[in-house]
Coordinates of C-alpha atoms in Angstrom, one line a residue:
Chain B
M1 CA 66.3 57.8 137.3
P2 CA 67.7 55.3 134.0
F3 CA 63.6 55.1 132.8
P4 CA 63.3 58.3 130.9
H5 CA 66.6 58.3 129.6
R6 CA 66.8 54.9 128.8
I7 CA 63.6 56.5 126.5
I8 CA 65.3 59.8 125.4
A9 CA 68.3 57.6 124.0
A10 CA 66.2 55.0 122.3
G11 CA 64.4 57.8 120.7
A12 CA 67.5 59.3 119.4
L13 CA 68.9 56.9 118.1
V14 CA 65.3 56.4 116.0
L15 CA 65.2 59.9 115.0
A16 CA 69.0 58.9 114.0
A17 CA 67.1 56.2 111.7
A18 CA 64.8 58.0 109.8
V19 CA 66.4 61.1 109.7
P20 CA 68.3 60.2 106.5
A21 CA 65.6 58.2 105.4
L22 CA 63.4 61.4 105.0
A23 CA 66.3 63.8 104.5
N24 CA 65.3 63.7 100.2
P25 CA 62.4 61.6 98.3
F26 CA 63.4 63.1 95.0
E27 CA 66.7 61.0 95.1
R28 CA 64.8 57.7 94.9
V29 CA 62.3 58.4 91.8
R30 CA 60.7 55.6 89.5
P31 CA 62.0 54.9 86.5
V32 CA 60.3 56.2 83.2
T33 CA 58.1 53.7 81.6
H34 CA 56.5 55.0 79.2
E35 CA 57.5 54.7 75.9
P36 CA 56.4 58.2 74.2
T37 CA 57.2 60.4 76.6
R38 CA 61.2 58.6 76.8
K39 CA 61.1 59.4 72.8
E40 CA 60.0 62.8 72.4
C41 CA 61.8 64.3 76.0
G42 CA 64.4 61.5 75.8
E43 CA 65.4 63.4 72.6
C44 CA 66.4 66.5 73.5
H45 CA 67.5 66.2 77.3
M46 CA 67.3 62.8 79.1
A47 CA 62.9 62.2 79.7
F48 CA 63.3 63.1 83.7
Q49 CA 60.9 61.6 85.9
P50 CA 57.4 62.1 86.5
G51 CA 58.8 62.2 90.5
L52 CA 60.5 65.4 89.8
L53 CA 57.5 67.7 89.7
P54 CA 54.5 67.7 90.8
A55 CA 51.6 67.9 88.7
A56 CA 51.0 71.8 88.7
S57 CA 54.9 72.2 87.2
W58 CA 54.0 68.7 84.3
N59 CA 51.5 71.4 83.7
R60 CA 53.1 73.9 82.6
I61 CA 55.9 72.7 81.1
M62 CA 53.5 70.8 79.7
D63 CA 50.3 73.9 78.4
N64 CA 54.2 76.2 76.7
L65 CA 55.2 73.5 74.6
N66 CA 55.8 76.4 72.0
D67 CA 58.1 78.2 73.9
H68 CA 60.4 75.3 76.2
F69 CA 62.3 77.6 78.2
G70 CA 63.1 78.9 75.0
E71 CA 63.7 76.5 72.5
S72 CA 60.2 75.6 70.2
A73 CA 59.2 71.2 71.0
A74 CA 56.2 71.2 69.9
L75 CA 54.4 68.3 69.8
A76 CA 51.2 67.2 67.9
P77 CA 48.4 67.5 70.3
D78 CA 47.5 63.6 70.6
V79 CA 51.2 63.2 71.7
A80 CA 51.2 66.2 74.1
A81 CA 48.0 65.0 76.0
D82 CA 49.3 60.7 76.4
I83 CA 53.0 62.9 77.7
R84 CA 51.0 64.8 80.7
A85 CA 48.4 62.7 81.1
Y86 CA 51.8 60.5 81.9
L87 CA 53.2 63.1 84.1
T88 CA 51.3 64.0 86.2
G89 CA 48.9 60.8 87.4
N90 CA 52.6 60.1 87.8
A91 CA 53.6 63.3 89.2
A92 CA 55.5 63.5 93.2
V93 CA 53.3 65.1 95.7
R94 CA 56.1 67.1 97.0
G95 CA 57.4 69.9 95.2
D96 CA 56.8 73.8 94.2
G97 CA 54.1 73.5 91.5
G98 CA 54.3 77.6 91.0
L99 CA 57.9 75.9 89.8
A100 CA 57.7 74.7 86.0
R101 CA 62.3 74.1 86.4
I102 CA 63.1 70.9 87.8
T103 CA 67.0 73.1 88.7
E104 CA 64.9 75.5 90.5
Q105 CA 63.0 73.5 92.9
P106 CA 64.0 74.1 96.4
W107 CA 65.2 70.2 97.7
W108 CA 67.5 70.3 94.1
V109 CA 68.9 73.7 94.7
R110 CA 69.7 73.0 98.2
E111 CA 71.2 69.4 97.0
H112 CA 72.8 71.2 94.8
R113 CA 75.5 73.7 96.5
L114 CA 78.5 73.0 95.0
R115 CA 81.4 75.3 93.5
P116 CA 81.0 77.6 90.3
E117 CA 84.1 74.5 88.7
A118 CA 81.6 72.0 89.5
W119 CA 79.0 73.0 86.1
T120 CA 81.4 74.2 84.2
R121 CA 83.5 70.7 83.5
P122 CA 84.1 69.6 79.8
G123 CA 80.3 67.4 79.7
V124 CA 78.5 69.4 81.7
V125 CA 77.3 71.9 79.7
S126 CA 73.9 72.6 81.6
K127 CA 72.3 71.5 85.0
V128 CA 69.0 69.7 83.0
N129 CA 72.1 67.4 82.0
C130 CA 71.8 64.7 85.4
E131 CA 74.4 61.9 83.8
A132 CA 77.7 64.5 83.5
C133 CA 77.3 63.4 87.1
H134 CA 74.8 61.4 87.9
R135 CA 75.7 57.6 86.0
T136 CA 73.0 56.6 87.4
A137 CA 70.7 58.7 86.9
P138 CA 68.5 57.8 83.7
Q139 CA 67.3 54.7 85.9
G140 CA 65.4 57.4 88.6
L141 CA 68.6 56.8 90.8
Y142 CA 70.4 60.0 92.1
E143 CA 71.3 59.0 95.7
D144 CA 74.9 59.1 93.9
D145 CA 76.2 61.8 95.8
Chain V
M1 CA 76.1 17.9 62.9
I2 CA 75.5 19.4 59.8
P3 CA 76.8 16.6 57.0
H4 CA 79.1 18.4 55.0
A5 CA 77.9 19.1 51.7
L6 CA 74.4 20.6 52.7
R7 CA 76.8 23.0 55.3
R8 CA 79.2 24.0 52.2
I9 CA 74.4 25.2 50.0
L10 CA 73.7 26.0 53.5
L11 CA 76.4 29.0 54.3
P12 CA 76.2 30.5 50.9
T13 CA 72.3 31.1 50.9
V14 CA 72.2 32.2 54.4
A15 CA 74.9 34.7 53.4
L16 CA 73.1 35.4 50.3
L17 CA 70.2 36.5 52.0
A18 CA 71.4 38.0 54.9
V19 CA 73.0 40.3 52.1
G20 CA 69.6 40.6 50.4
A21 CA 68.2 42.2 53.1
G22 CA 70.4 44.4 54.4
V23 CA 70.1 45.9 50.1
A24 CA 66.7 45.5 50.7
Y25 CA 66.4 47.6 53.9
A26 CA 68.0 50.5 52.7
A27 CA 66.0 49.9 49.6
G28 CA 62.8 50.3 51.8
E29 CA 65.1 53.4 53.7
G30 CA 66.0 55.0 50.7
A31 CA 62.0 54.4 48.7
A32 CA 61.3 56.4 52.3
R33 CA 63.3 59.2 51.8
S34 CA 62.9 59.6 48.2
A35 CA 58.9 60.1 49.1
I36 CA 59.6 62.7 51.2
L37 CA 61.8 64.4 49.3
D38 CA 58.6 63.9 45.7
G39 CA 56.7 65.4 48.6
Y40 CA 58.5 69.1 49.5
A41 CA 59.2 68.8 45.4
A42 CA 55.5 68.9 45.2
Q43 CA 54.7 71.4 47.5
A44 CA 57.5 73.7 46.5
K45 CA 56.5 73.8 43.0
A46 CA 53.4 74.8 44.4
E47 CA 54.8 77.5 46.2
A48 CA 57.1 79.3 43.6
P49 CA 56.0 78.1 40.2
S50 CA 59.8 78.8 39.1
F51 CA 61.0 75.9 41.4
A52 CA 63.7 74.1 39.8
G53 CA 64.9 71.0 42.1
F54 CA 66.3 70.8 45.4
S55 CA 70.1 72.0 45.4
A56 CA 72.8 70.3 48.1
D57 CA 74.6 73.2 47.7
R58 CA 72.3 76.0 49.3
G59 CA 70.9 72.3 51.8
R60 CA 74.6 73.6 52.8
A61 CA 74.9 76.5 53.1
L62 CA 71.0 76.4 54.8
Y63 CA 72.9 73.8 57.4
L64 CA 76.1 75.9 57.9
G65 CA 74.3 79.5 58.3
P66 CA 75.0 81.4 60.2
H67 CA 71.3 82.4 60.5
A68 CA 69.8 85.6 62.3
G69 CA 67.0 86.5 64.0
G70 CA 67.1 82.0 65.3
K71 CA 65.0 82.7 68.6
G72 CA 67.3 79.7 70.5
D73 CA 70.6 80.1 70.9
A74 CA 71.9 78.2 68.4
N75 CA 72.3 80.7 65.0
A76 CA 73.3 77.4 62.8
C77 CA 72.1 74.3 62.4
A78 CA 76.5 73.3 62.4
A79 CA 75.4 75.1 66.0
C80 CA 74.6 72.0 67.7
H81 CA 74.9 68.8 65.1
T82 CA 78.6 70.2 64.2
P83 CA 79.8 71.7 61.1
N84 CA 80.2 68.2 59.8
P85 CA 77.6 66.6 60.0
A86 CA 78.6 63.1 59.4
A87 CA 79.6 63.7 63.8
T88 CA 77.5 63.4 66.6
G89 CA 76.4 65.8 67.5
R90 CA 75.2 67.4 71.1
H91 CA 72.4 69.8 71.7
A92 CA 73.8 73.7 72.7
K93 CA 72.2 73.5 75.6
T94 CA 71.4 70.3 77.3
G95 CA 74.2 68.7 76.0
R96 CA 72.1 65.7 74.5
A97 CA 74.1 63.4 72.1
I98 CA 72.7 64.3 69.2
E99 CA 72.5 61.3 66.3
P100 CA 74.3 62.1 62.9
M101 CA 72.6 63.9 60.4
A102 CA 74.6 62.5 57.2
V103 CA 72.4 60.1 56.0
S104 CA 75.7 57.4 55.2
A105 CA 76.4 57.5 59.0
N106 CA 73.0 57.1 59.9
P107 CA 70.7 55.5 57.4
R108 CA 67.6 55.9 59.0
R109 CA 67.4 59.4 59.0
F110 CA 64.5 61.1 57.0
T111 CA 63.0 58.0 56.6
D112 CA 60.0 59.5 58.3
R113 CA 57.1 61.8 57.5
A114 CA 55.9 63.0 60.4
E115 CA 59.3 62.9 62.6
V116 CA 60.9 64.8 59.9
E117 CA 58.0 67.9 59.6
K118 CA 58.0 67.6 63.7
R119 CA 62.0 68.7 64.0
F120 CA 61.5 70.7 60.6
D121 CA 58.9 72.5 62.9
R122 CA 60.9 73.4 65.7
D123 CA 64.5 73.4 64.2
C124 CA 63.7 76.4 61.3
P125 CA 61.9 79.0 64.7
N126 CA 63.8 78.2 66.5
V127 CA 67.3 78.6 64.2
L128 CA 66.4 81.0 61.8
G129 CA 63.1 82.7 63.3
R130 CA 60.6 81.1 61.5
A131 CA 58.8 78.4 59.3
C132 CA 61.1 76.5 56.7
T133 CA 60.4 76.8 52.9
A134 CA 59.4 73.4 51.6
A135 CA 62.3 74.0 49.0
E136 CA 64.3 74.3 51.8
K137 CA 63.6 71.3 53.5
G138 CA 64.1 69.5 50.0
D139 CA 67.8 71.4 49.6
F140 CA 68.6 69.9 53.4
I141 CA 67.6 66.9 53.0
T142 CA 69.5 66.6 49.4
Y143 CA 72.3 67.3 51.1
L144 CA 72.8 65.7 53.8
A145 CA 71.3 62.2 51.5
G146 CA 75.5 62.8 49.6
Q147 CA 77.1 63.0 53.2

């Protein structure tokens, strides 16, 4: 009976096409379009796109700017509120809101199982230095791996 | 075509205007920096009546460190900004490039009061573990304005 086979084959094809597209929604995120976010966050590290973290994670970050992963990143209250609104308003719908670090998000960890030498290459310095390997990271494009 | 005679007048005029604008721009930056320093001097006098002016040498010592007690990883300004303030720095933790601190290499340094205060508010606790005094801020700017 050829009929079910054909359906199965067609189904498999559809799945094969769909799986890569669903693989990682974080490989392509909207670039930062908010000037204060670009300026203030971008002073010390790449201004990460709001779509890389869920709103709860952004709120954790903005609640703790006085101790931003061990350093003060304090901002004037009005500037901080403006940036928080942009980040949470354009946040990812997925991700673990209990984790503030992008580099601790399960999808990030899954995508970065690299040899230890990859992290000690000159110019990398840190896992937050996306651009060291993803040249188009500032545009929100991380598909180049 | 512009007639030759007109061009003879036009070109030097344009050149003069360009130089003039450049000088005026630099003067504006210098004036903004002086105003910030004046503010710190007034504050320093209020904090310590014995204050007798800023010192580039003290500013240099503050810049080079090393210091103890900072809550960040850096024990000196120079740790990120490099011992040569005219060089491009690098954030110790993130690897992000930092524009030079020396005014000769980066004339826009210390010309925006809010920006200057923001950086001192953050980096003094990061490097020294405490806020900087107005005298220290003035020393620091005085040193880098001469670099």
